[in-house]
PDB file of C-alpha atoms in Angstrom:
ATOM      1  CA  ASP W  43     -84.634  52.503  42.712  1.00  0.00           C
ATOM      2  CA  ALA W  44     -83.829  49.488  40.552  1.00  0.00           C
ATOM      3  CA  MET W  45     -84.334  50.403  36.918  1.00  0.00           C
ATOM      4  CA  VAL W  46     -83.710  47.119  35.106  1.00  0.00           C
ATOM      5  CA  ILE W  47     -84.658  44.036  37.043  1.00  0.00           C
ATOM      6  CA  GLN W  48     -83.889  40.485  36.095  1.00  0.00           C
ATOM      7  CA  ASN W  49     -85.420  37.399  37.614  1.00  0.00           C
ATOM      8  CA  PRO W  50     -84.230  35.044  38.753  1.00  0.00           C
ATOM      9  CA  ARG W  51     -80.610  35.985  39.465  1.00  0.00           C
ATOM     10  CA  TYR W  52     -79.604  32.344  39.320  1.00  0.00           C
ATOM     11  CA  GLN W  53     -81.372  29.644  37.342  1.00  0.00           C
ATOM     12  CA  VAL W  54     -80.566  25.974  37.189  1.00  0.00           C
ATOM     13  CA  THR W  55     -82.210  23.824  34.553  1.00  0.00           C
ATOM     14  CA  GLN W  56     -81.759  20.379  33.129  1.00  0.00           C
ATOM     15  CA  PHE W  57     -80.475  19.591  29.684  1.00  0.00           C
ATOM     16  CA  GLY W  58     -83.392  19.962  27.272  1.00  0.00           C
ATOM     17  CA  LYS W  59     -85.825  21.422  29.825  1.00  0.00           C
ATOM     18  CA  PRO W  60     -87.317  24.743  28.661  1.00  0.00           C
ATOM     19  CA  VAL W  61     -86.486  27.777  30.739  1.00  0.00           C
ATOM     20  CA  THR W  62     -87.709  31.377  30.752  1.00  0.00           C
ATOM     21  CA  LEU W  63     -85.728  34.351  31.987  1.00  0.00           C
ATOM     22  CA  SER W  64     -87.474  37.588  32.852  1.00  0.00           C
ATOM     23  CA  CYS W  65     -86.534  41.240  32.528  1.00  0.00           C
ATOM     24  CA  SER W  66     -88.519  44.291  33.565  1.00  0.00           C
ATOM     25  CA  GLN W  67     -87.768  47.995  33.420  1.00  0.00           C
ATOM     26  CA  THR W  68     -89.099  51.107  35.114  1.00  0.00           C
ATOM     27  CA  LEU W  69     -87.473  53.516  32.655  1.00  0.00           C
ATOM     28  CA  ASN W  70     -90.156  53.368  29.965  1.00  0.00           C
ATOM     29  CA  HIS W  71     -87.433  52.861  27.384  1.00  0.00           C
ATOM     30  CA  ASN W  72     -88.298  51.903  23.832  1.00  0.00           C
ATOM     31  CA  VAL W  73     -85.520  49.394  23.316  1.00  0.00           C
ATOM     32  CA  MET W  74     -84.866  46.192  25.241  1.00  0.00           C
ATOM     33  CA  TYR W  75     -81.900  43.914  24.559  1.00  0.00           C
ATOM     34  CA  TRP W  76     -80.921  40.379  25.502  1.00  0.00           C
ATOM     35  CA  TYR W  77     -77.241  39.453  25.652  1.00  0.00           C
ATOM     36  CA  GLN W  78     -75.439  36.209  26.358  1.00  0.00           C
ATOM     37  CA  GLN W  79     -72.101  36.476  28.126  1.00  0.00           C
ATOM     38  CA  LYS W  80     -69.801  33.517  28.669  1.00  0.00           C
ATOM     39  CA  SER W  81     -66.832  33.534  30.993  1.00  0.00           C
ATOM     40  CA  SER W  82     -64.093  36.003  30.017  1.00  0.00           C
ATOM     41  CA  GLN W  83     -65.936  36.985  26.853  1.00  0.00           C
ATOM     42  CA  ALA W  84     -67.692  40.121  25.758  1.00  0.00           C
ATOM     43  CA  PRO W  85     -71.487  40.151  25.797  1.00  0.00           C
ATOM     44  CA  LYS W  86     -73.052  38.786  22.624  1.00  0.00           C
ATOM     45  CA  LEU W  87     -76.271  40.388  21.442  1.00  0.00           C
ATOM     46  CA  LEU W  88     -78.995  37.791  20.871  1.00  0.00           C
ATOM     47  CA  PHE W  89     -81.876  40.093  19.869  1.00  0.00           C
ATOM     48  CA  HIS W  90     -83.541  43.347  20.685  1.00  0.00           C
ATOM     49  CA  TYR W  91     -86.954  44.948  20.529  1.00  0.00           C
ATOM     50  CA  TYR W  92     -87.734  48.469  19.501  1.00  0.00           C
ATOM     51  CA  ASP W  93     -91.166  48.768  21.035  1.00  0.00           C
ATOM     52  CA  LYS W  94     -92.902  45.703  19.563  1.00  0.00           C
ATOM     53  CA  ASP W  95     -90.544  45.344  16.601  1.00  0.00           C
ATOM     54  CA  PHE W  96     -88.370  42.288  17.067  1.00  0.00           C
ATOM     55  CA  ASN W  97     -84.808  42.262  15.701  1.00  0.00           C
ATOM     56  CA  ASN W  98     -82.983  38.952  15.703  1.00  0.00           C
ATOM     57  CA  GLU W  99     -79.224  38.759  15.263  1.00  0.00           C
ATOM     58  CA  ALA W 100     -78.307  36.552  12.301  1.00  0.00           C
ATOM     59  CA  ASP W 101     -76.323  34.063  14.349  1.00  0.00           C
ATOM     60  CA  THR W 102     -78.742  33.676  17.252  1.00  0.00           C
ATOM     61  CA  PRO W 103     -79.782  30.018  17.419  1.00  0.00           C
ATOM     62  CA  ASP W 104     -83.454  29.142  16.864  1.00  0.00           C
ATOM     63  CA  ASN W 105     -83.395  27.638  20.336  1.00  0.00           C
ATOM     64  CA  PHE W 106     -83.592  31.184  21.702  1.00  0.00           C
ATOM     65  CA  GLN W 107     -86.870  33.055  21.495  1.00  0.00           C
ATOM     66  CA  SER W 108     -88.117  36.255  23.028  1.00  0.00           C
ATOM     67  CA  ARG W 109     -91.403  37.902  23.925  1.00  0.00           C
ATOM     68  CA  ARG W 110     -92.207  41.470  24.846  1.00  0.00           C
ATOM     69  CA  PRO W 111     -95.836  41.608  25.959  1.00  0.00           C
ATOM     70  CA  ASN W 112     -95.645  45.272  26.962  1.00  0.00           C
ATOM     71  CA  THR W 113     -93.151  48.124  27.335  1.00  0.00           C
ATOM     72  CA  SER W 114     -92.004  47.044  30.769  1.00  0.00           C
ATOM     73  CA  PHE W 115     -91.386  43.339  30.338  1.00  0.00           C
ATOM     74  CA  CYS W 116     -89.277  41.185  28.073  1.00  0.00           C
ATOM     75  CA  PHE W 117     -88.722  37.437  28.300  1.00  0.00           C
ATOM     76  CA  LEU W 118     -86.013  35.155  26.994  1.00  0.00           C
ATOM     77  CA  ASP W 119     -87.163  31.603  26.307  1.00  0.00           C
ATOM     78  CA  ILE W 120     -84.648  28.840  25.772  1.00  0.00           C
ATOM     79  CA  ARG W 121     -86.606  25.979  24.294  1.00  0.00           C
ATOM     80  CA  SER W 122     -84.139  23.128  24.761  1.00  0.00           C
ATOM     81  CA  PRO W 123     -81.106  24.258  26.744  1.00  0.00           C
ATOM     82  CA  GLY W 124     -77.850  22.562  25.976  1.00  0.00           C
ATOM     83  CA  LEU W 125     -74.696  22.520  28.062  1.00  0.00           C
ATOM     84  CA  GLY W 126     -73.279  25.218  25.807  1.00  0.00           C
ATOM     85  CA  ASP W 127     -76.078  27.583  26.765  1.00  0.00           C
ATOM     86  CA  ALA W 128     -74.790  27.905  30.316  1.00  0.00           C
ATOM     87  CA  ALA W 129     -73.881  31.575  30.618  1.00  0.00           C
ATOM     88  CA  MET W 130     -74.812  34.910  32.130  1.00  0.00           C
ATOM     89  CA  TYR W 131     -77.819  36.430  30.391  1.00  0.00           C
ATOM     90  CA  LEU W 132     -77.973  40.190  30.498  1.00  0.00           C
ATOM     91  CA  CYS W 133     -80.952  42.381  29.759  1.00  0.00           C
ATOM     92  CA  ALA W 134     -80.470  46.025  28.874  1.00  0.00           C
ATOM     93  CA  THR W 135     -82.656  48.937  27.854  1.00  0.00           C
ATOM     94  CA  SER W 136     -82.129  52.204  26.039  1.00  0.00           C
ATOM     95  CA  ARG W 137     -84.370  55.118  25.254  1.00  0.00           C
ATOM     96  CA  GLU W 138     -83.612  54.941  21.537  1.00  0.00           C
ATOM     97  CA  ASN W 139     -81.452  52.737  19.318  1.00  0.00           C
ATOM     98  CA  ALA W 140     -77.724  53.258  19.908  1.00  0.00           C
ATOM     99  CA  ASP W 141     -78.427  55.300  23.052  1.00  0.00           C
ATOM    100  CA  THR W 142     -76.804  54.683  26.435  1.00  0.00           C
ATOM    101  CA  GLN W 143     -77.809  51.238  27.632  1.00  0.00           C
ATOM    102  CA  TYR W 144     -78.862  50.434  31.180  1.00  0.00           C
ATOM    103  CA  PHE W 145     -78.072  46.891  32.170  1.00  0.00           C
ATOM    104  CA  GLY W 146     -79.773  44.587  34.608  1.00  0.00           C
ATOM    105  CA  PRO W 147     -77.721  42.506  37.044  1.00  0.00           C
ATOM    106  CA  GLY W 148     -77.989  39.417  34.869  1.00  0.00           C
ATOM    107  CA  THR W 149     -79.280  35.886  35.313  1.00  0.00           C
ATOM    108  CA  ARG W 150     -76.656  33.173  35.609  1.00  0.00           C
ATOM    109  CA  LEU W 151     -77.954  30.029  33.927  1.00  0.00           C
ATOM    110  CA  THR W 152     -76.574  26.619  34.802  1.00  0.00           C
ATOM    111  CA  VAL W 153     -77.498  23.610  32.664  1.00  0.00           C
ATOM    112  CA  LEU W 154     -77.118  20.203  34.276  1.00  0.00           C
TER     113      LEU W 154
ATOM    114  CA  LYS D 232     -61.750  40.008  12.475  1.00  0.00           C
ATOM    115  CA  ASN D 233     -63.359  41.867  15.358  1.00  0.00           C
ATOM    116  CA  GLU D 234     -64.928  45.189  14.588  1.00  0.00           C
ATOM    117  CA  VAL D 235     -63.682  46.457  17.956  1.00  0.00           C
ATOM    118  CA  GLU D 236     -60.213  45.832  19.353  1.00  0.00           C
ATOM    119  CA  GLN D 237     -59.117  46.769  22.846  1.00  0.00           C
ATOM    120  CA  SER D 238     -55.687  46.960  24.406  1.00  0.00           C
ATOM    121  CA  PRO D 239     -54.305  45.903  26.689  1.00  0.00           C
ATOM    122  CA  GLN D 240     -56.316  42.757  27.491  1.00  0.00           C
ATOM    123  CA  ASN D 241     -55.064  42.746  31.071  1.00  0.00           C
ATOM    124  CA  LEU D 242     -53.613  45.567  33.115  1.00  0.00           C
ATOM    125  CA  THR D 243     -52.232  45.681  36.645  1.00  0.00           C
ATOM    126  CA  ALA D 244     -51.476  49.032  38.241  1.00  0.00           C
ATOM    127  CA  GLN D 245     -50.427  50.395  41.603  1.00  0.00           C
ATOM    128  CA  GLU D 246     -52.899  52.561  43.447  1.00  0.00           C
ATOM    129  CA  GLY D 247     -52.529  56.166  42.333  1.00  0.00           C
ATOM    130  CA  GLU D 248     -51.232  55.418  38.855  1.00  0.00           C
ATOM    131  CA  PHE D 249     -52.645  57.009  35.707  1.00  0.00           C
ATOM    132  CA  ILE D 250     -54.267  54.351  33.525  1.00  0.00           C
ATOM    133  CA  THR D 251     -55.058  54.329  29.822  1.00  0.00           C
ATOM    134  CA  ILE D 252     -57.160  51.744  27.996  1.00  0.00           C
ATOM    135  CA  ASN D 253     -57.365  51.901  24.211  1.00  0.00           C
ATOM    136  CA  CYS D 254     -60.089  50.997  21.760  1.00  0.00           C
ATOM    137  CA  SER D 255     -59.866  50.860  17.972  1.00  0.00           C
ATOM    138  CA  TYR D 256     -62.747  50.114  15.658  1.00  0.00           C
ATOM    139  CA  SER D 257     -63.110  49.416  11.981  1.00  0.00           C
ATOM    140  CA  VAL D 258     -66.693  50.434  11.182  1.00  0.00           C
ATOM    141  CA  GLY D 259     -68.430  53.755  10.814  1.00  0.00           C
ATOM    142  CA  ILE D 260     -70.223  54.573  14.023  1.00  0.00           C
ATOM    143  CA  SER D 261     -72.828  56.874  15.438  1.00  0.00           C
ATOM    144  CA  ALA D 262     -71.461  56.550  18.983  1.00  0.00           C
ATOM    145  CA  LEU D 263     -68.890  54.786  21.109  1.00  0.00           C
ATOM    146  CA  HIS D 264     -69.604  53.500  24.600  1.00  0.00           C
ATOM    147  CA  TRP D 265     -67.361  52.687  27.527  1.00  0.00           C
ATOM    148  CA  LEU D 266     -68.801  50.185  29.987  1.00  0.00           C
ATOM    149  CA  GLN D 267     -67.590  48.867  33.335  1.00  0.00           C
ATOM    150  CA  GLN D 268     -68.242  45.377  34.680  1.00  0.00           C
ATOM    151  CA  HIS D 269     -67.202  44.384  38.206  1.00  0.00           C
ATOM    152  CA  PRO D 270     -66.569  40.696  38.940  1.00  0.00           C
ATOM    153  CA  GLY D 271     -69.898  38.919  39.248  1.00  0.00           C
ATOM    154  CA  GLY D 272     -71.669  42.208  38.749  1.00  0.00           C
ATOM    155  CA  GLY D 273     -73.778  43.859  36.158  1.00  0.00           C
ATOM    156  CA  ILE D 274     -72.584  46.293  33.533  1.00  0.00           C
ATOM    157  CA  VAL D 275     -72.615  50.033  34.063  1.00  0.00           C
ATOM    158  CA  SER D 276     -72.441  52.499  31.237  1.00  0.00           C
ATOM    159  CA  LEU D 277     -69.644  55.031  31.877  1.00  0.00           C
ATOM    160  CA  PHE D 278     -69.673  57.168  28.749  1.00  0.00           C
ATOM    161  CA  MET D 279     -71.354  57.525  25.422  1.00  0.00           C
ATOM    162  CA  LEU D 280     -69.494  59.802  23.045  1.00  0.00           C
ATOM    163  CA  SER D 281     -69.447  60.639  19.382  1.00  0.00           C
ATOM    164  CA  SER D 282     -66.737  63.321  19.373  1.00  0.00           C
ATOM    165  CA  GLY D 283     -64.185  65.043  21.559  1.00  0.00           C
ATOM    166  CA  LYS D 284     -63.830  64.293  25.220  1.00  0.00           C
ATOM    167  CA  LYS D 285     -65.974  63.636  28.269  1.00  0.00           C
ATOM    168  CA  LYS D 286     -65.026  63.674  31.943  1.00  0.00           C
ATOM    169  CA  HIS D 287     -66.758  62.189  34.941  1.00  0.00           C
ATOM    170  CA  GLY D 288     -64.898  62.337  38.222  1.00  0.00           C
ATOM    171  CA  ARG D 289     -61.564  60.586  37.738  1.00  0.00           C
ATOM    172  CA  LEU D 290     -62.584  59.098  34.417  1.00  0.00           C
ATOM    173  CA  ILE D 291     -61.903  60.733  31.063  1.00  0.00           C
ATOM    174  CA  ALA D 292     -62.915  59.371  27.665  1.00  0.00           C
ATOM    175  CA  THR D 293     -61.679  60.693  24.349  1.00  0.00           C
ATOM    176  CA  ILE D 294     -62.479  59.786  20.789  1.00  0.00           C
ATOM    177  CA  ASN D 295     -60.802  60.526  17.463  1.00  0.00           C
ATOM    178  CA  ILE D 296     -63.341  59.814  14.742  1.00  0.00           C
ATOM    179  CA  GLN D 297     -60.852  60.191  11.880  1.00  0.00           C
ATOM    180  CA  GLU D 298     -58.481  57.665  13.423  1.00  0.00           C
ATOM    181  CA  LYS D 299     -61.336  55.421  14.670  1.00  0.00           C
ATOM    182  CA  HIS D 300     -59.801  55.338  18.108  1.00  0.00           C
ATOM    183  CA  SER D 301     -60.895  56.023  21.654  1.00  0.00           C
ATOM    184  CA  SER D 302     -59.132  56.026  24.994  1.00  0.00           C
ATOM    185  CA  LEU D 303     -60.399  55.703  28.529  1.00  0.00           C
ATOM    186  CA  HIS D 304     -58.202  57.291  31.177  1.00  0.00           C
ATOM    187  CA  ILE D 305     -58.397  56.815  34.926  1.00  0.00           C
ATOM    188  CA  THR D 306     -56.540  59.322  37.053  1.00  0.00           C
ATOM    189  CA  ALA D 307     -55.369  58.518  40.612  1.00  0.00           C
ATOM    190  CA  SER D 308     -56.467  54.901  40.272  1.00  0.00           C
ATOM    191  CA  HIS D 309     -57.958  53.122  43.269  1.00  0.00           C
ATOM    192  CA  PRO D 310     -58.513  49.428  44.061  1.00  0.00           C
ATOM    193  CA  ARG D 311     -62.272  49.947  43.623  1.00  0.00           C
ATOM    194  CA  ASP D 312     -61.552  50.734  39.955  1.00  0.00           C
ATOM    195  CA  SER D 313     -60.642  47.058  39.498  1.00  0.00           C
ATOM    196  CA  ALA D 314     -63.088  45.783  36.885  1.00  0.00           C
ATOM    197  CA  VAL D 315     -63.405  44.855  33.236  1.00  0.00           C
ATOM    198  CA  TYR D 316     -63.734  47.862  30.957  1.00  0.00           C
ATOM    199  CA  ILE D 317     -65.542  47.252  27.709  1.00  0.00           C
ATOM    200  CA  CYS D 318     -65.607  49.406  24.608  1.00  0.00           C
ATOM    201  CA  ALA D 319     -68.657  49.120  22.354  1.00  0.00           C
ATOM    202  CA  VAL D 320     -69.601  50.908  19.138  1.00  0.00           C
ATOM    203  CA  THR D 321     -72.925  51.483  17.506  1.00  0.00           C
ATOM    204  CA  PRO D 322     -73.068  51.626  13.735  1.00  0.00           C
ATOM    205  CA  GLY D 323     -76.778  52.198  13.397  1.00  0.00           C
ATOM    206  CA  ASN D 324     -78.893  49.891  15.513  1.00  0.00           C
ATOM    207  CA  GLN D 325     -76.211  47.297  16.192  1.00  0.00           C
ATOM    208  CA  PHE D 326     -73.857  47.064  19.127  1.00  0.00           C
ATOM    209  CA  TYR D 327     -70.350  45.698  18.583  1.00  0.00           C
ATOM    210  CA  PHE D 328     -68.408  44.932  21.748  1.00  0.00           C
ATOM    211  CA  GLY D 329     -64.695  44.716  22.357  1.00  0.00           C
ATOM    212  CA  THR D 330     -63.411  41.783  24.399  1.00  0.00           C
ATOM    213  CA  GLY D 331     -62.711  43.990  27.380  1.00  0.00           C
ATOM    214  CA  THR D 332     -59.708  45.059  29.411  1.00  0.00           C
ATOM    215  CA  SER D 333     -59.359  43.505  32.839  1.00  0.00           C
ATOM    216  CA  LEU D 334     -57.929  46.081  35.237  1.00  0.00           C
ATOM    217  CA  THR D 335     -56.524  45.247  38.667  1.00  0.00           C
ATOM    218  CA  VAL D 336     -55.405  48.092  40.912  1.00  0.00           C
ATOM    219  CA  ILE D 337     -53.183  46.978  43.759  1.00  0.00           C
ATOM    220  CA  PRO D 338     -53.179  48.926  47.041  1.00  0.00           C
TER     221      PRO D 338
END
C-alpha cells in the first residue's frame, strides 16, 4: 500500500561522513522532491526532478546532491554532513509540477 | 518577507469547536495546497485548490484569488485533528510553504 517509501527512517552519521538517503515511489509520478525540515519550521525545498531533469533551488548548499537513476528511485547524498544538517528529510512525489504532492514518512538524520 | 503567511501560529480549541486557519500569500499562483503533519509523522495533502471551495468530511478549504487569501475550516473538531496545518502555494514549478499552524484540540 505504501506509495512513497523512505529508507532508513532514522539515520545517524558522524560529522563529515558521507550519507545517502533513499526514496522510492510506486505511483509512477514524474516529479520527485527532496525537502529538509528542521524542528518547528516549514519544509524547505532542496531540489526536485521532473523525470530526469534536475532542478536545484538557488540556496541549496553544494554539500547536498541528488540522483534519480530511474522513475521509481531518488537519492539524497550529503557529502560532508555538518551539525547543522541534522533534520528531517522528506521525499515527495507529484504527477506533474505543482500537482498534489504525496509525501514519504521522512528520514530523521542525526549528526554526531 | 515570506511569500506565505499563516495565522494563527498556535491554536488551542475545545473538542467540538469550529476552527479556522488563515493563509495569505503575496505571489501569483497556479494552486494552493493545505497539508497536515502529525507530530513525528509524515505530511498528508488535504486539499489542492485554485478557486472556490472544497469539502472533505469535516474539513472545508476556501480560496479568494483576488484577495490572495485562503482559509481552512474544521467543523466539530476532535482531538485527532491535533496537528500542524501547512499552507503552500505553487507559482509555476516552485513550492512556497507557510510556517504552519499548530493546532491542539482538547477533549
